[in-house]
Amino acid sequence: MEGVTVIDHPLVQHKLTIMRDKETSTASFRRLLREISTLLCYEVTRNLDLTTVEIETPMATIDAPTLEGKKLVFASILRAGNGLLEGMLDLVPAARVAHIGIYRDHETLQPVEYYFKAPENLADRLVIVVDPMLATANSAIAAIEKLKERGARNIRFLCLLAAPEGIERFRAGHPDVPVFTASIDSHLNEKGYIVPGLGDAGDRMYGTK
Ligand code: PRP
Ligand code: URA
């Protein structure tokens, strides 16, 4: 599918299977999400541009590779996005962070926005938006609209699970934003949940149900 990368690394798939299991505890779910997010981060940043910097090793002076451009921005869609954020910051500690408070209304499945805080100069930075679940895509589409209003132009979206219906809507709404996911599941059920999915990501992370 154009613009969509499925991260099929065996460690990602193995950890995802444990997370999907309804018997997996809150503590294990949270730990696995943090572990998996470092692996996903590795893949979503795979083709970042490099430049060189002159350094002296104990043996010689060399032009060595270093990341080009301004610091990355990780934009977490609250709450569940924070589960991906932590592991990504383990790998890229200097990244800037945006928090976007959005939940979806359980009846209408429409996004409800309650918070937005992002670094300045979004136009000059790669913004990686993170949320474990892309279901109807209403939340992700709204979050990215906000980021674009604030100037973001170079955006990627990273999730753990996506529904085919959500990917189609997301790609129609933001065709310039590539999607990275560990799995494209079968479908959405009548309540807008991903099947087979893993249930409600926020509730499973924080034990709120
Ligand atoms: C979940 C998930 C996404 C959204 C996906 O959040 O983390 O943000 O649902 O659904 P959508 O693609 O149909 O919009 P939720 O609304 O449950 O909020 P929470 O993270 O605060 O639990
Ligand atoms: N949000 C979740 O947390 N899980 C789903 O399956 C769909 C939306």
PDB file of C-alpha atoms and ligand atoms in Angstrom:
ATOM      1  CA  MET A   1       0.000   0.000   0.000  1.00  0.00           C
ATOM      2  CA  GLU A   2       1.478   3.326  -1.035  1.00  0.00           C
ATOM      3  CA  GLY A   3       2.711   5.491   1.825  1.00  0.00           C
ATOM      4  CA  VAL A   4       2.304   2.709   4.388  1.00  0.00           C
ATOM      5  CA  THR A   5       5.198   0.744   5.897  1.00  0.00           C
ATOM      6  CA  VAL A   6       4.466  -2.398   7.915  1.00  0.00           C
ATOM      7  CA  ILE A   7       7.283  -3.002  10.387  1.00  0.00           C
ATOM      8  CA  ASP A   8       7.558  -6.782  10.306  1.00  0.00           C
ATOM      9  CA  HIS A   9      10.701  -7.178  12.440  1.00  0.00           C
ATOM     10  CA  PRO A  10      10.405 -10.507  14.318  1.00  0.00           C
ATOM     11  CA  LEU A  11      10.958  -8.894  17.739  1.00  0.00           C
ATOM     12  CA  VAL A  12       8.180  -6.392  17.046  1.00  0.00           C
ATOM     13  CA  GLN A  13       5.793  -9.125  15.953  1.00  0.00           C
ATOM     14  CA  HIS A  14       6.653 -11.333  18.936  1.00  0.00           C
ATOM     15  CA  LYS A  15       6.106  -8.550  21.472  1.00  0.00           C
ATOM     16  CA  LEU A  16       2.909  -7.452  19.722  1.00  0.00           C
ATOM     17  CA  THR A  17       1.459 -10.953  20.070  1.00  0.00           C
ATOM     18  CA  ILE A  18       2.005 -10.855  23.843  1.00  0.00           C
ATOM     19  CA  MET A  19       0.415  -7.408  24.011  1.00  0.00           C
ATOM     20  CA  ARG A  20      -2.660  -8.583  22.123  1.00  0.00           C
ATOM     21  CA  ASP A  21      -3.235 -11.434  24.615  1.00  0.00           C
ATOM     22  CA  LYS A  22      -6.040 -10.393  26.952  1.00  0.00           C
ATOM     23  CA  GLU A  23      -4.335 -12.220  29.828  1.00  0.00           C
ATOM     24  CA  THR A  24      -1.274  -9.925  29.652  1.00  0.00           C
ATOM     25  CA  SER A  25      -1.094  -7.757  32.770  1.00  0.00           C
ATOM     26  CA  THR A  26      -1.075  -3.955  32.849  1.00  0.00           C
ATOM     27  CA  ALA A  27       2.555  -3.965  34.009  1.00  0.00           C
ATOM     28  CA  SER A  28       3.667  -6.269  31.194  1.00  0.00           C
ATOM     29  CA  PHE A  29       1.617  -4.376  28.606  1.00  0.00           C
ATOM     30  CA  ARG A  30       3.283  -1.093  29.563  1.00  0.00           C
ATOM     31  CA  ARG A  31       6.776  -2.611  29.575  1.00  0.00           C
ATOM     32  CA  LEU A  32       6.238  -4.254  26.189  1.00  0.00           C
ATOM     33  CA  LEU A  33       4.904  -1.036  24.682  1.00  0.00           C
ATOM     34  CA  ARG A  34       8.022   0.771  25.835  1.00  0.00           C
ATOM     35  CA  GLU A  35      10.269  -1.952  24.421  1.00  0.00           C
ATOM     36  CA  ILE A  36       8.423  -2.145  21.118  1.00  0.00           C
ATOM     37  CA  SER A  37       8.490   1.625  20.723  1.00  0.00           C
ATOM     38  CA  THR A  38      12.297   1.687  20.592  1.00  0.00           C
ATOM     39  CA  LEU A  39      12.178  -0.835  17.755  1.00  0.00           C
ATOM     40  CA  LEU A  40       9.500   1.147  15.928  1.00  0.00           C
ATOM     41  CA  CYS A  41      11.512   4.324  16.460  1.00  0.00           C
ATOM     42  CA  TYR A  42      14.519   2.667  14.844  1.00  0.00           C
ATOM     43  CA  GLU A  43      12.443   1.903  11.741  1.00  0.00           C
ATOM     44  CA  VAL A  44      10.626   5.245  11.461  1.00  0.00           C
ATOM     45  CA  THR A  45      13.965   7.112  11.610  1.00  0.00           C
ATOM     46  CA  ARG A  46      15.801   4.717   9.291  1.00  0.00           C
ATOM     47  CA  ASN A  47      16.170   7.156   6.369  1.00  0.00           C
ATOM     48  CA  LEU A  48      16.930  10.387   8.237  1.00  0.00           C
ATOM     49  CA  ASP A  49      19.416  12.626   6.468  1.00  0.00           C
ATOM     50  CA  LEU A  50      23.011  12.639   7.672  1.00  0.00           C
ATOM     51  CA  THR A  51      25.748  15.198   7.366  1.00  0.00           C
ATOM     52  CA  THR A  52      29.304  14.998   8.673  1.00  0.00           C
ATOM     53  CA  VAL A  53      31.152  16.568  11.560  1.00  0.00           C
ATOM     54  CA  GLU A  54      34.902  16.649  12.058  1.00  0.00           C
ATOM     55  CA  ILE A  55      35.991  14.804  15.211  1.00  0.00           C
ATOM     56  CA  GLU A  56      39.227  13.468  16.619  1.00  0.00           C
ATOM     57  CA  THR A  57      39.278   9.858  17.704  1.00  0.00           C
ATOM     58  CA  PRO A  58      42.247   8.766  19.828  1.00  0.00           C
ATOM     59  CA  MET A  59      43.814   7.617  16.524  1.00  0.00           C
ATOM     60  CA  ALA A  60      42.890  10.111  13.784  1.00  0.00           C
ATOM     61  CA  THR A  61      40.805  13.072  12.619  1.00  0.00           C
ATOM     62  CA  ILE A  62      37.758  12.074  10.584  1.00  0.00           C
ATOM     63  CA  ASP A  63      34.580  13.478   9.073  1.00  0.00           C
ATOM     64  CA  ALA A  64      32.032  11.356  10.901  1.00  0.00           C
ATOM     65  CA  PRO A  65      28.268  11.009  10.231  1.00  0.00           C
ATOM     66  CA  THR A  66      25.815  12.953  12.382  1.00  0.00           C
ATOM     67  CA  LEU A  67      22.107  13.735  12.042  1.00  0.00           C
ATOM     68  CA  GLU A  68      21.380  16.724   9.838  1.00  0.00           C
ATOM     69  CA  GLY A  69      18.943  19.494  10.692  1.00  0.00           C
ATOM     70  CA  LYS A  70      17.049  20.561  13.782  1.00  0.00           C
ATOM     71  CA  LYS A  71      16.061  18.241  16.602  1.00  0.00           C
ATOM     72  CA  LEU A  72      13.144  15.900  15.889  1.00  0.00           C
ATOM     73  CA  VAL A  73       9.723  16.467  17.385  1.00  0.00           C
ATOM     74  CA  PHE A  74       7.741  13.532  18.781  1.00  0.00           C
ATOM     75  CA  ALA A  75       4.060  14.430  18.992  1.00  0.00           C
ATOM     76  CA  SER A  76       2.098  12.193  21.352  1.00  0.00           C
ATOM     77  CA  ILE A  77      -1.670  11.880  21.045  1.00  0.00           C
ATOM     78  CA  LEU A  78      -2.774  11.567  24.676  1.00  0.00           C
ATOM     79  CA  ARG A  79      -3.209   9.353  26.546  1.00  0.00           C
ATOM     80  CA  ALA A  80      -2.051   6.214  24.829  1.00  0.00           C
ATOM     81  CA  GLY A  81       0.537   7.984  22.668  1.00  0.00           C
ATOM     82  CA  ASN A  82       2.630   8.445  25.792  1.00  0.00           C
ATOM     83  CA  GLY A  83       3.215   4.697  25.880  1.00  0.00           C
ATOM     84  CA  LEU A  84       5.088   4.964  22.580  1.00  0.00           C
ATOM     85  CA  LEU A  85       6.718   8.254  23.485  1.00  0.00           C
ATOM     86  CA  GLU A  86       8.726   6.934  26.437  1.00  0.00           C
ATOM     87  CA  GLY A  87      10.654   4.318  24.471  1.00  0.00           C
ATOM     88  CA  MET A  88      11.248   6.702  21.600  1.00  0.00           C
ATOM     89  CA  LEU A  89      12.801   9.220  23.973  1.00  0.00           C
ATOM     90  CA  ASP A  90      15.069   6.460  25.290  1.00  0.00           C
ATOM     91  CA  LEU A  91      16.482   6.245  21.770  1.00  0.00           C
ATOM     92  CA  VAL A  92      16.387   9.949  20.837  1.00  0.00           C
ATOM     93  CA  PRO A  93      16.727  11.775  24.166  1.00  0.00           C
ATOM     94  CA  ALA A  94      17.252  15.171  22.557  1.00  0.00           C
ATOM     95  CA  ALA A  95      13.935  15.094  20.691  1.00  0.00           C
ATOM     96  CA  ARG A  96      11.425  17.846  21.407  1.00  0.00           C
ATOM     97  CA  VAL A  97       7.937  16.753  22.473  1.00  0.00           C
ATOM     98  CA  ALA A  98       4.454  17.915  21.537  1.00  0.00           C
ATOM     99  CA  HIS A  99       1.414  16.801  23.540  1.00  0.00           C
ATOM    100  CA  ILE A 100      -1.937  16.693  21.802  1.00  0.00           C
ATOM    101  CA  GLY A 101      -4.913  15.950  24.031  1.00  0.00           C
ATOM    102  CA  ILE A 102      -7.613  14.212  22.003  1.00  0.00           C
ATOM    103  CA  TYR A 103     -10.025  11.438  22.901  1.00  0.00           C
ATOM    104  CA  ARG A 104     -12.730   9.978  20.769  1.00  0.00           C
ATOM    105  CA  ASP A 105     -16.325  10.225  21.869  1.00  0.00           C
ATOM    106  CA  HIS A 106     -17.508   6.645  22.458  1.00  0.00           C
ATOM    107  CA  GLU A 107     -20.892   7.236  20.792  1.00  0.00           C
ATOM    108  CA  THR A 108     -20.035   9.386  17.787  1.00  0.00           C
ATOM    109  CA  LEU A 109     -16.354   8.298  17.396  1.00  0.00           C
ATOM    110  CA  GLN A 110     -15.597  11.964  16.717  1.00  0.00           C
ATOM    111  CA  PRO A 111     -12.405  13.465  18.182  1.00  0.00           C
ATOM    112  CA  VAL A 112     -12.695  15.735  21.220  1.00  0.00           C
ATOM    113  CA  GLU A 113      -9.711  18.061  21.674  1.00  0.00           C
ATOM    114  CA  TYR A 114      -8.706  19.172  25.191  1.00  0.00           C
ATOM    115  CA  TYR A 115      -5.020  20.127  25.114  1.00  0.00           C
ATOM    116  CA  PHE A 116      -2.294  21.217  22.704  1.00  0.00           C
ATOM    117  CA  LYS A 117       1.287  22.177  23.460  1.00  0.00           C
ATOM    118  CA  ALA A 118       4.050  21.995  20.879  1.00  0.00           C
ATOM    119  CA  PRO A 119       7.576  23.339  20.428  1.00  0.00           C
ATOM    120  CA  GLU A 120       8.138  26.379  18.218  1.00  0.00           C
ATOM    121  CA  ASN A 121       9.609  26.186  14.699  1.00  0.00           C
ATOM    122  CA  LEU A 122       7.586  23.143  13.699  1.00  0.00           C
ATOM    123  CA  ALA A 123       8.098  24.156  10.079  1.00  0.00           C
ATOM    124  CA  ASP A 124      11.814  23.402  10.285  1.00  0.00           C
ATOM    125  CA  ARG A 125      11.557  20.021  11.978  1.00  0.00           C
ATOM    126  CA  LEU A 126      10.532  16.462  11.229  1.00  0.00           C
ATOM    127  CA  VAL A 127       7.466  15.739  13.365  1.00  0.00           C
ATOM    128  CA  ILE A 128       6.748  12.093  14.198  1.00  0.00           C
ATOM    129  CA  VAL A 129       3.190  11.712  15.506  1.00  0.00           C
ATOM    130  CA  VAL A 130       2.696   8.703  17.765  1.00  0.00           C
ATOM    131  CA  ASP A 131      -0.429   6.855  18.874  1.00  0.00           C
ATOM    132  CA  PRO A 132      -0.697   3.077  19.286  1.00  0.00           C
ATOM    133  CA  MET A 133      -4.067   2.842  17.500  1.00  0.00           C
ATOM    134  CA  LEU A 134      -5.315   4.034  14.097  1.00  0.00           C
ATOM    135  CA  ALA A 135      -8.959   2.949  14.096  1.00  0.00           C
ATOM    136  CA  THR A 136     -11.354   5.332  12.299  1.00  0.00           C
ATOM    137  CA  ALA A 137      -8.347   7.698  12.005  1.00  0.00           C
ATOM    138  CA  ASN A 138     -10.474  10.600  13.283  1.00  0.00           C
ATOM    139  CA  SER A 139      -8.051  11.308  16.149  1.00  0.00           C
ATOM    140  CA  ALA A 140      -4.906  11.149  14.029  1.00  0.00           C
ATOM    141  CA  ILE A 141      -6.415  13.277  11.247  1.00  0.00           C
ATOM    142  CA  ALA A 142      -7.450  15.967  13.763  1.00  0.00           C
ATOM    143  CA  ALA A 143      -4.064  15.907  15.520  1.00  0.00           C
ATOM    144  CA  ILE A 144      -2.188  16.367  12.273  1.00  0.00           C
ATOM    145  CA  GLU A 145      -4.518  19.171  11.190  1.00  0.00           C
ATOM    146  CA  LYS A 146      -3.550  21.017  14.400  1.00  0.00           C
ATOM    147  CA  LEU A 147       0.151  20.453  13.753  1.00  0.00           C
ATOM    148  CA  LYS A 148      -0.180  21.690  10.179  1.00  0.00           C
ATOM    149  CA  GLU A 149      -2.018  24.809  11.411  1.00  0.00           C
ATOM    150  CA  ARG A 150       1.073  25.464  13.581  1.00  0.00           C
ATOM    151  CA  GLY A 151       3.346  25.149  10.561  1.00  0.00           C
ATOM    152  CA  ALA A 152       4.439  21.494  10.499  1.00  0.00           C
ATOM    153  CA  ARG A 153       5.160  20.352   6.960  1.00  0.00           C
ATOM    154  CA  ASN A 154       7.330  17.266   7.314  1.00  0.00           C
ATOM    155  CA  ILE A 155       5.277  14.734   9.259  1.00  0.00           C
ATOM    156  CA  ARG A 156       5.265  10.954   9.766  1.00  0.00           C
ATOM    157  CA  PHE A 157       2.646   8.947  11.656  1.00  0.00           C
ATOM    158  CA  LEU A 158       3.661   5.950  13.769  1.00  0.00           C
ATOM    159  CA  CYS A 159       1.248   3.473  15.328  1.00  0.00           C
ATOM    160  CA  LEU A 160       1.195  -0.096  16.547  1.00  0.00           C
ATOM    161  CA  LEU A 161      -2.050  -1.295  14.968  1.00  0.00           C
ATOM    162  CA  ALA A 162      -4.058   0.108  12.097  1.00  0.00           C
ATOM    163  CA  ALA A 163      -7.434  -0.808  10.624  1.00  0.00           C
ATOM    164  CA  PRO A 164      -7.687  -0.850   6.811  1.00  0.00           C
ATOM    165  CA  GLU A 165     -10.606   1.611   7.038  1.00  0.00           C
ATOM    166  CA  GLY A 166      -8.470   3.996   9.108  1.00  0.00           C
ATOM    167  CA  ILE A 167      -5.533   3.824   6.749  1.00  0.00           C
ATOM    168  CA  GLU A 168      -7.768   4.628   3.796  1.00  0.00           C
ATOM    169  CA  ARG A 169      -9.304   7.644   5.540  1.00  0.00           C
ATOM    170  CA  PHE A 170      -5.953   8.834   6.869  1.00  0.00           C
ATOM    171  CA  ARG A 171      -4.270   8.629   3.454  1.00  0.00           C
ATOM    172  CA  ALA A 172      -7.191  10.526   1.895  1.00  0.00           C
ATOM    173  CA  GLY A 173      -6.988  13.241   4.583  1.00  0.00           C
ATOM    174  CA  HIS A 174      -3.213  13.565   4.734  1.00  0.00           C
ATOM    175  CA  PRO A 175      -1.696  11.996   1.596  1.00  0.00           C
ATOM    176  CA  ASP A 176       1.626  13.719   2.359  1.00  0.00           C
ATOM    177  CA  VAL A 177       2.051  11.896   5.695  1.00  0.00           C
ATOM    178  CA  PRO A 178       3.582   8.407   5.531  1.00  0.00           C
ATOM    179  CA  VAL A 179       2.223   5.816   7.968  1.00  0.00           C
ATOM    180  CA  PHE A 180       4.356   3.292   9.865  1.00  0.00           C
ATOM    181  CA  THR A 181       2.610   0.448  11.675  1.00  0.00           C
ATOM    182  CA  ALA A 182       3.433  -2.971  13.112  1.00  0.00           C
ATOM    183  CA  SER A 183       0.218  -4.472  11.739  1.00  0.00           C
ATOM    184  CA  ILE A 184      -2.756  -3.819   9.501  1.00  0.00           C
ATOM    185  CA  ASP A 185      -5.541  -5.766  11.174  1.00  0.00           C
ATOM    186  CA  SER A 186      -8.725  -7.209   9.696  1.00  0.00           C
ATOM    187  CA  HIS A 187     -11.427  -4.557  10.235  1.00  0.00           C
ATOM    188  CA  LEU A 188     -13.256  -2.232  12.636  1.00  0.00           C
ATOM    189  CA  ASN A 189     -16.208  -3.607  14.581  1.00  0.00           C
ATOM    190  CA  GLU A 190     -19.542  -1.780  14.937  1.00  0.00           C
ATOM    191  CA  LYS A 191     -18.159   0.166  17.938  1.00  0.00           C
ATOM    192  CA  GLY A 192     -15.075   1.345  16.044  1.00  0.00           C
ATOM    193  CA  TYR A 193     -12.627  -1.059  17.712  1.00  0.00           C
ATOM    194  CA  ILE A 194      -9.860  -2.729  15.753  1.00  0.00           C
ATOM    195  CA  VAL A 195     -10.360  -6.488  15.239  1.00  0.00           C
ATOM    196  CA  PRO A 196      -8.511  -8.596  16.297  1.00  0.00           C
ATOM    197  CA  GLY A 197      -6.684  -5.602  17.832  1.00  0.00           C
ATOM    198  CA  LEU A 198      -5.664  -5.469  21.460  1.00  0.00           C
ATOM    199  CA  GLY A 199      -8.669  -3.725  23.016  1.00  0.00           C
ATOM    200  CA  ASP A 200      -8.534  -0.190  24.393  1.00  0.00           C
ATOM    201  CA  ALA A 201      -4.855   0.781  24.409  1.00  0.00           C
ATOM    202  CA  GLY A 202      -5.189   3.536  27.043  1.00  0.00           C
ATOM    203  CA  ASP A 203      -7.180   1.321  29.398  1.00  0.00           C
ATOM    204  CA  ARG A 204      -4.749  -1.572  29.015  1.00  0.00           C
ATOM    205  CA  MET A 205      -1.740   0.717  29.635  1.00  0.00           C
ATOM    206  CA  TYR A 206      -3.138   2.444  32.668  1.00  0.00           C
ATOM    207  CA  GLY A 207      -5.503  -0.206  34.089  1.00  0.00           C
ATOM    208  CA  THR A 208      -8.522   2.088  33.854  1.00  0.00           C
ATOM    209  CA  LYS A 209     -10.969  -0.732  33.063  1.00  0.00           C
TER     210      LYS A 209
HETATM  211  C1  PRP B   1      -7.601   5.750  21.344  1.00  0.00           C
HETATM  212  C2  PRP B   1      -6.267   5.685  20.640  1.00  0.00           C
HETATM  213  C3  PRP B   1      -6.391   6.722  19.574  1.00  0.00           C
HETATM  214  C4  PRP B   1      -7.847   6.620  19.205  1.00  0.00           C
HETATM  215  C5  PRP B   1      -7.964   5.859  17.924  1.00  0.00           C
HETATM  216  O1  PRP B   1      -7.630   6.824  22.197  1.00  0.00           O
HETATM  217  O2  PRP B   1      -5.184   5.873  21.508  1.00  0.00           O
HETATM  218  O3  PRP B   1      -6.072   8.026  20.000  1.00  0.00           O
HETATM  219  O4  PRP B   1      -8.499   5.901  20.250  1.00  0.00           O
HETATM  220  O5  PRP B   1      -9.271   5.860  17.458  1.00  0.00           O
HETATM  221  P1  PRP B   1      -9.698   6.599  16.132  1.00  0.00           P
HETATM  222  O6  PRP B   1      -8.677   6.278  15.087  1.00  0.00           O
HETATM  223  O7  PRP B   1     -11.044   5.995  15.830  1.00  0.00           O
HETATM  224  O8  PRP B   1      -9.790   8.069  16.399  1.00  0.00           O
HETATM  225  P2  PRP B   1      -8.893   7.116  23.165  1.00  0.00           P
HETATM  226  O9  PRP B   1      -9.890   7.954  22.473  1.00  0.00           O
HETATM  227  O10 PRP B   1      -9.402   5.821  23.706  1.00  0.00           O
HETATM  228  O11 PRP B   1      -8.248   8.018  24.289  1.00  0.00           O
HETATM  229  P3  PRP B   1      -7.170   7.652  25.401  1.00  0.00           P
HETATM  230  O12 PRP B   1      -5.835   7.475  24.699  1.00  0.00           O
HETATM  231  O13 PRP B   1      -7.205   8.842  26.283  1.00  0.00           O
HETATM  232  O14 PRP B   1      -7.602   6.386  26.089  1.00  0.00           O
HETATM  233  N1  URA B   2      -8.830   2.864  20.318  1.00  0.00           N
HETATM  234  C1  URA B   2      -8.300   1.815  20.991  1.00  0.00           C
HETATM  235  O1  URA B   2      -7.654   1.998  22.026  1.00  0.00           O
HETATM  236  N2  URA B   2      -8.510   0.591  20.507  1.00  0.00           N
HETATM  237  C2  URA B   2      -9.204   0.345  19.374  1.00  0.00           C
HETATM  238  O2  URA B   2      -9.343  -0.821  18.969  1.00  0.00           O
HETATM  239  C3  URA B   2      -9.747   1.449  18.695  1.00  0.00           C
HETATM  240  C4  URA B   2      -9.533   2.692  19.185  1.00  0.00           C
END
